[in-house]
């Protein structure tokens, strides 16, 4: 699974590339979650808000959690 997070104000890497990447992954059956970050550039505090951290945690818990490991 892929989690693709991209700032909608990114001037370094066009967001269209991330959108196309997510679509191509889905087309071949790969789980892909695309999350645009409003007002964010290529990096910045918008990626590290409590809401974003909770979203990251949920994604990793869903895909990496191994109950047998406990």
PDB file of N, CA and C in Angstrom:
ATOM      1  N   UNK A   1       0.835  -1.202   0.000  1.00  0.00           N
ATOM      2  CA  UNK A   1       0.000   0.000   0.000  1.00  0.00           C
ATOM      3  C   UNK A   1       0.874   1.258   0.000  1.00  0.00           C
ATOM      4  N   UNK A   2       0.368   2.283  -0.640  1.00  0.00           N
ATOM      5  CA  UNK A   2       1.061   3.558  -0.711  1.00  0.00           C
ATOM      6  C   UNK A   2       0.219   4.640  -0.054  1.00  0.00           C
ATOM      7  N   UNK A   3       0.876   5.522   0.685  1.00  0.00           N
ATOM      8  CA  UNK A   3       0.274   6.749   1.193  1.00  0.00           C
ATOM      9  C   UNK A   3       1.030   7.880   0.520  1.00  0.00           C
ATOM     10  N   UNK A   4       0.344   8.625  -0.323  1.00  0.00           N
ATOM     11  CA  UNK A   4       0.960   9.713  -1.079  1.00  0.00           C
ATOM     12  C   UNK A   4       0.370  11.013  -0.555  1.00  0.00           C
ATOM     13  N   UNK A   5       1.211  11.839   0.040  1.00  0.00           N
ATOM     14  CA  UNK A   5       0.792  13.105   0.634  1.00  0.00           C
ATOM     15  C   UNK A   5       1.505  14.218  -0.116  1.00  0.00           C
ATOM     16  N   UNK A   6       0.725  15.184  -0.624  1.00  0.00           N
ATOM     17  CA  UNK A   6       1.327  16.216  -1.478  1.00  0.00           C
ATOM     18  C   UNK A   6       0.685  17.567  -1.190  1.00  0.00           C
ATOM     19  N   UNK A   7       1.518  18.570  -1.000  1.00  0.00           N
ATOM     20  CA  UNK A   7       1.028  19.923  -0.781  1.00  0.00           C
ATOM     21  C   UNK A   7       0.456  20.512  -2.052  1.00  0.00           C
ATOM     22  N   UNK A   8      -0.706  21.152  -1.954  1.00  0.00           N
ATOM     23  CA  UNK A   8      -1.319  21.718  -3.153  1.00  0.00           C
ATOM     24  C   UNK A   8      -0.681  23.026  -3.600  1.00  0.00           C
ATOM     25  N   UNK A   9       0.276  23.528  -2.821  1.00  0.00           N
ATOM     26  CA  UNK A   9       1.021  24.733  -3.195  1.00  0.00           C
ATOM     27  C   UNK A   9       2.493  24.406  -3.472  1.00  0.00           C
ATOM     28  N   UNK A  10       2.797  23.142  -3.732  1.00  0.00           N
ATOM     29  CA  UNK A  10       4.165  22.689  -3.992  1.00  0.00           C
ATOM     30  C   UNK A  10       4.650  23.256  -5.323  1.00  0.00           C
ATOM     31  N   UNK A  11       5.709  24.055  -5.286  1.00  0.00           N
ATOM     32  CA  UNK A  11       6.283  24.629  -6.501  1.00  0.00           C
ATOM     33  C   UNK A  11       7.465  23.797  -7.006  1.00  0.00           C
ATOM     34  N   UNK A  12       7.942  22.848  -6.209  1.00  0.00           N
ATOM     35  CA  UNK A  12       9.087  22.015  -6.591  1.00  0.00           C
ATOM     36  C   UNK A  12       8.656  20.800  -7.405  1.00  0.00           C
ATOM     37  N   UNK A  13       7.539  20.179  -7.005  1.00  0.00           N
ATOM     38  CA  UNK A  13       7.043  18.968  -7.668  1.00  0.00           C
ATOM     39  C   UNK A  13       5.553  19.164  -7.934  1.00  0.00           C
ATOM     40  N   UNK A  14       5.144  19.154  -9.193  1.00  0.00           N
ATOM     41  CA  UNK A  14       3.717  19.342  -9.487  1.00  0.00           C
ATOM     42  C   UNK A  14       2.847  18.242  -8.874  1.00  0.00           C
ATOM     43  N   UNK A  15       1.733  18.646  -8.279  1.00  0.00           N
ATOM     44  CA  UNK A  15       0.834  17.706  -7.637  1.00  0.00           C
ATOM     45  C   UNK A  15       0.238  16.731  -8.651  1.00  0.00           C
ATOM     46  N   UNK A  16       0.116  17.138  -9.890  1.00  0.00           N
ATOM     47  CA  UNK A  16      -0.441  16.277 -10.928  1.00  0.00           C
ATOM     48  C   UNK A  16       0.327  14.951 -11.008  1.00  0.00           C
ATOM     49  N   UNK A  17       1.644  14.984 -10.799  1.00  0.00           N
ATOM     50  CA  UNK A  17       2.442  13.762 -10.838  1.00  0.00           C
ATOM     51  C   UNK A  17       2.027  12.781  -9.750  1.00  0.00           C
ATOM     52  N   UNK A  18       1.760  13.280  -8.561  1.00  0.00           N
ATOM     53  CA  UNK A  18       1.323  12.413  -7.466  1.00  0.00           C
ATOM     54  C   UNK A  18      -0.071  11.864  -7.725  1.00  0.00           C
ATOM     55  N   UNK A  19      -0.935  12.695  -8.293  1.00  0.00           N
ATOM     56  CA  UNK A  19      -2.278  12.234  -8.636  1.00  0.00           C
ATOM     57  C   UNK A  19      -2.208  11.116  -9.681  1.00  0.00           C
ATOM     58  N   UNK A  20      -1.367  11.314 -10.688  1.00  0.00           N
ATOM     59  CA  UNK A  20      -1.218  10.307 -11.744  1.00  0.00           C
ATOM     60  C   UNK A  20      -0.593   9.022 -11.190  1.00  0.00           C
ATOM     61  N   UNK A  21       0.375   9.154 -10.299  1.00  0.00           N
ATOM     62  CA  UNK A  21       1.010   7.994  -9.683  1.00  0.00           C
ATOM     63  C   UNK A  21      -0.013   7.174  -8.910  1.00  0.00           C
ATOM     64  N   UNK A  22      -0.828   7.848  -8.096  1.00  0.00           N
ATOM     65  CA  UNK A  22      -1.865   7.161  -7.320  1.00  0.00           C
ATOM     66  C   UNK A  22      -2.850   6.460  -8.250  1.00  0.00           C
ATOM     67  N   UNK A  23      -3.252   7.131  -9.315  1.00  0.00           N
ATOM     68  CA  UNK A  23      -4.196   6.537 -10.266  1.00  0.00           C
ATOM     69  C   UNK A  23      -3.593   5.316 -10.953  1.00  0.00           C
ATOM     70  N   UNK A  24      -2.318   5.394 -11.326  1.00  0.00           N
ATOM     71  CA  UNK A  24      -1.651   4.267 -11.986  1.00  0.00           C
ATOM     72  C   UNK A  24      -1.534   3.073 -11.039  1.00  0.00           C
ATOM     73  N   UNK A  25      -1.226   3.335  -9.774  1.00  0.00           N
ATOM     74  CA  UNK A  25      -1.159   2.251  -8.796  1.00  0.00           C
ATOM     75  C   UNK A  25      -2.509   1.555  -8.660  1.00  0.00           C
ATOM     76  N   UNK A  26      -3.551   2.355  -8.516  1.00  0.00           N
ATOM     77  CA  UNK A  26      -4.891   1.791  -8.358  1.00  0.00           C
ATOM     78  C   UNK A  26      -5.303   0.985  -9.591  1.00  0.00           C
ATOM     79  N   UNK A  27      -4.915   1.476 -10.763  1.00  0.00           N
ATOM     80  CA  UNK A  27      -5.276   0.809 -12.017  1.00  0.00           C
ATOM     81  C   UNK A  27      -4.741  -0.620 -12.079  1.00  0.00           C
ATOM     82  N   UNK A  28      -3.580  -0.857 -11.465  1.00  0.00           N
ATOM     83  CA  UNK A  28      -2.995  -2.208 -11.476  1.00  0.00           C
ATOM     84  C   UNK A  28      -3.275  -2.967 -10.178  1.00  0.00           C
ATOM     85  N   UNK A  29      -4.197  -2.444  -9.375  1.00  0.00           N
ATOM     86  CA  UNK A  29      -4.637  -3.167  -8.192  1.00  0.00           C
ATOM     87  C   UNK A  29      -3.845  -2.924  -6.920  1.00  0.00           C
ATOM     88  N   UNK A  30      -3.012  -1.905  -6.924  1.00  0.00           N
ATOM     89  CA  UNK A  30      -2.245  -1.573  -5.721  1.00  0.00           C
ATOM     90  C   UNK A  30      -3.039  -0.554  -4.911  1.00  0.00           C
ATOM     91  N   UNK A  31      -3.161  -0.802  -3.620  1.00  0.00           N
ATOM     92  CA  UNK A  31      -3.864   0.148  -2.763  1.00  0.00           C
ATOM     93  C   UNK A  31      -3.046   1.426  -2.654  1.00  0.00           C
ATOM     94  N   UNK A  32      -3.688   2.546  -2.974  1.00  0.00           N
ATOM     95  CA  UNK A  32      -3.018   3.844  -2.917  1.00  0.00           C
ATOM     96  C   UNK A  32      -3.970   4.873  -2.339  1.00  0.00           C
ATOM     97  N   UNK A  33      -3.478   5.606  -1.366  1.00  0.00           N
ATOM     98  CA  UNK A  33      -4.238   6.685  -0.747  1.00  0.00           C
ATOM     99  C   UNK A  33      -3.525   7.978  -1.074  1.00  0.00           C
ATOM    100  N   UNK A  34      -4.227   8.892  -1.743  1.00  0.00           N
ATOM    101  CA  UNK A  34      -3.660  10.191  -2.096  1.00  0.00           C
ATOM    102  C   UNK A  34      -4.287  11.252  -1.205  1.00  0.00           C
ATOM    103  N   UNK A  35      -3.452  12.032  -0.528  1.00  0.00           N
ATOM    104  CA  UNK A  35      -3.938  13.065   0.383  1.00  0.00           C
ATOM    105  C   UNK A  35      -3.319  14.403  -0.012  1.00  0.00           C
ATOM    106  N   UNK A  36      -4.118  15.319  -0.591  1.00  0.00           N
ATOM    107  CA  UNK A  36      -3.603  16.662  -0.851  1.00  0.00           C
ATOM    108  C   UNK A  36      -3.632  17.472   0.451  1.00  0.00           C
ATOM    109  N   UNK A  37      -2.597  18.270   0.655  1.00  0.00           N
ATOM    110  CA  UNK A  37      -2.517  19.079   1.871  1.00  0.00           C
ATOM    111  C   UNK A  37      -2.702  20.544   1.473  1.00  0.00           C
ATOM    112  N   UNK A  38      -3.832  21.097   1.862  1.00  0.00           N
ATOM    113  CA  UNK A  38      -4.202  22.454   1.476  1.00  0.00           C
ATOM    114  C   UNK A  38      -3.204  23.481   2.015  1.00  0.00           C
ATOM    115  N   UNK A  39      -2.699  24.294   1.098  1.00  0.00           N
ATOM    116  CA  UNK A  39      -1.811  25.391   1.467  1.00  0.00           C
ATOM    117  C   UNK A  39      -0.363  24.999   1.692  1.00  0.00           C
ATOM    118  N   UNK A  40      -0.041  23.720   1.580  1.00  0.00           N
ATOM    119  CA  UNK A  40       1.327  23.260   1.851  1.00  0.00           C
ATOM    120  C   UNK A  40       2.170  23.307   0.586  1.00  0.00           C
ATOM    121  N   UNK A  41       3.437  23.631   0.782  1.00  0.00           N
ATOM    122  CA  UNK A  41       4.404  23.578  -0.299  1.00  0.00           C
ATOM    123  C   UNK A  41       5.021  22.196  -0.358  1.00  0.00           C
ATOM    124  N   UNK A  42       6.325  22.166  -0.654  1.00  0.00           N
ATOM    125  CA  UNK A  42       7.017  20.876  -0.757  1.00  0.00           C
ATOM    126  C   UNK A  42       7.245  20.250   0.622  1.00  0.00           C
ATOM    127  N   UNK A  43       7.249  21.061   1.636  1.00  0.00           N
ATOM    128  CA  UNK A  43       7.383  20.617   3.022  1.00  0.00           C
ATOM    129  C   UNK A  43       6.854  21.742   3.894  1.00  0.00           C
ATOM    130  N   UNK A  44       6.647  21.467   5.139  1.00  0.00           N
ATOM    131  CA  UNK A  44       6.205  22.531   6.024  1.00  0.00           C
ATOM    132  C   UNK A  44       5.345  22.019   7.150  1.00  0.00           C
ATOM    133  N   UNK A  45       4.940  22.931   8.027  1.00  0.00           N
ATOM    134  CA  UNK A  45       4.194  22.541   9.222  1.00  0.00           C
ATOM    135  C   UNK A  45       2.825  21.951   8.917  1.00  0.00           C
ATOM    136  N   UNK A  46       2.281  22.210   7.725  1.00  0.00           N
ATOM    137  CA  UNK A  46       0.966  21.663   7.365  1.00  0.00           C
ATOM    138  C   UNK A  46       0.974  20.133   7.336  1.00  0.00           C
ATOM    139  N   UNK A  47       2.151  19.542   7.146  1.00  0.00           N
ATOM    140  CA  UNK A  47       2.270  18.088   7.103  1.00  0.00           C
ATOM    141  C   UNK A  47       2.344  17.471   8.502  1.00  0.00           C
ATOM    142  N   UNK A  48       2.490  18.301   9.529  1.00  0.00           N
ATOM    143  CA  UNK A  48       2.743  17.779  10.880  1.00  0.00           C
ATOM    144  C   UNK A  48       1.717  18.245  11.901  1.00  0.00           C
ATOM    145  N   UNK A  49       0.522  18.560  11.437  1.00  0.00           N
ATOM    146  CA  UNK A  49      -0.551  18.940  12.363  1.00  0.00           C
ATOM    147  C   UNK A  49      -1.049  17.693  13.102  1.00  0.00           C
ATOM    148  N   UNK A  50      -1.789  17.907  14.164  1.00  0.00           N
ATOM    149  CA  UNK A  50      -2.366  16.776  14.899  1.00  0.00           C
ATOM    150  C   UNK A  50      -3.241  15.922  13.974  1.00  0.00           C
ATOM    151  N   UNK A  51      -4.003  16.575  13.103  1.00  0.00           N
ATOM    152  CA  UNK A  51      -4.881  15.848  12.172  1.00  0.00           C
ATOM    153  C   UNK A  51      -4.062  14.983  11.212  1.00  0.00           C
ATOM    154  N   UNK A  52      -2.970  15.531  10.680  1.00  0.00           N
ATOM    155  CA  UNK A  52      -2.128  14.759   9.758  1.00  0.00           C
ATOM    156  C   UNK A  52      -1.435  13.614  10.496  1.00  0.00           C
ATOM    157  N   UNK A  53      -0.951  13.873  11.694  1.00  0.00           N
ATOM    158  CA  UNK A  53      -0.280  12.818  12.460  1.00  0.00           C
ATOM    159  C   UNK A  53      -1.243  11.678  12.764  1.00  0.00           C
ATOM    160  N   UNK A  54      -2.492  12.001  13.062  1.00  0.00           N
ATOM    161  CA  UNK A  54      -3.491  10.968  13.316  1.00  0.00           C
ATOM    162  C   UNK A  54      -3.751  10.150  12.044  1.00  0.00           C
ATOM    163  N   UNK A  55      -3.784  10.818  10.896  1.00  0.00           N
ATOM    164  CA  UNK A  55      -3.989  10.125   9.632  1.00  0.00           C
ATOM    165  C   UNK A  55      -2.817   9.189   9.338  1.00  0.00           C
ATOM    166  N   UNK A  56      -1.579   9.664   9.559  1.00  0.00           N
ATOM    167  CA  UNK A  56      -0.402   8.804   9.362  1.00  0.00           C
ATOM    168  C   UNK A  56      -0.482   7.583  10.280  1.00  0.00           C
ATOM    169  N   UNK A  57      -0.823   7.822  11.535  1.00  0.00           N
ATOM    170  CA  UNK A  57      -0.898   6.740  12.515  1.00  0.00           C
ATOM    171  C   UNK A  57      -1.929   5.695  12.098  1.00  0.00           C
ATOM    172  N   UNK A  58      -3.092   6.148  11.640  1.00  0.00           N
ATOM    173  CA  UNK A  58      -4.139   5.225  11.206  1.00  0.00           C
ATOM    174  C   UNK A  58      -3.672   4.395  10.008  1.00  0.00           C
ATOM    175  N   UNK A  59      -2.986   5.034   9.063  1.00  0.00           N
ATOM    176  CA  UNK A  59      -2.491   4.312   7.888  1.00  0.00           C
ATOM    177  C   UNK A  59      -1.497   3.237   8.308  1.00  0.00           C
ATOM    178  N   UNK A  60      -0.524   3.612   9.132  1.00  0.00           N
ATOM    179  CA  UNK A  60       0.486   2.638   9.556  1.00  0.00           C
ATOM    180  C   UNK A  60      -0.103   1.544  10.438  1.00  0.00           C
ATOM    181  N   UNK A  61      -1.020   1.906  11.312  1.00  0.00           N
ATOM    182  CA  UNK A  61      -1.678   0.884  12.136  1.00  0.00           C
ATOM    183  C   UNK A  61      -2.419  -0.113  11.252  1.00  0.00           C
ATOM    184  N   UNK A  62      -3.097   0.383  10.248  1.00  0.00           N
ATOM    185  CA  UNK A  62      -3.862  -0.487   9.355  1.00  0.00           C
ATOM    186  C   UNK A  62      -2.955  -1.445   8.582  1.00  0.00           C
ATOM    187  N   UNK A  63      -1.822  -0.936   8.107  1.00  0.00           N
ATOM    188  CA  UNK A  63      -1.004  -1.717   7.188  1.00  0.00           C
ATOM    189  C   UNK A  63       0.211  -2.390   7.829  1.00  0.00           C
ATOM    190  N   UNK A  64       0.631  -1.923   8.985  1.00  0.00           N
ATOM    191  CA  UNK A  64       1.841  -2.476   9.585  1.00  0.00           C
ATOM    192  C   UNK A  64       1.609  -3.169  10.908  1.00  0.00           C
ATOM    193  N   UNK A  65       0.436  -3.018  11.462  1.00  0.00           N
ATOM    194  CA  UNK A  65       0.139  -3.604  12.762  1.00  0.00           C
ATOM    195  C   UNK A  65       0.141  -5.133  12.655  1.00  0.00           C
ATOM    196  N   UNK A  66       0.874  -5.759  13.525  1.00  0.00           N
ATOM    197  CA  UNK A  66       0.951  -7.216  13.535  1.00  0.00           C
ATOM    198  C   UNK A  66       0.591  -7.705  14.935  1.00  0.00           C
ATOM    199  N   UNK A  67      -0.650  -8.081  15.153  1.00  0.00           N
ATOM    200  CA  UNK A  67      -1.070  -8.492  16.491  1.00  0.00           C
ATOM    201  C   UNK A  67      -0.306  -9.722  16.989  1.00  0.00           C
ATOM    202  N   UNK A  68       0.200 -10.559  16.095  1.00  0.00           N
ATOM    203  CA  UNK A  68       0.945 -11.752  16.505  1.00  0.00           C
ATOM    204  C   UNK A  68       2.300 -11.397  17.118  1.00  0.00           C
ATOM    205  N   UNK A  69       2.768 -10.189  16.880  1.00  0.00           N
ATOM    206  CA  UNK A  69       4.083  -9.774  17.380  1.00  0.00           C
ATOM    207  C   UNK A  69       4.044  -9.449  18.863  1.00  0.00           C
ATOM    208  N   UNK A  70       2.887  -9.277  19.449  1.00  0.00           N
ATOM    209  CA  UNK A  70       2.803  -8.901  20.874  1.00  0.00           C
ATOM    210  C   UNK A  70       2.842 -10.102  21.760  1.00  0.00           C
TER     211      UNK A  70
END
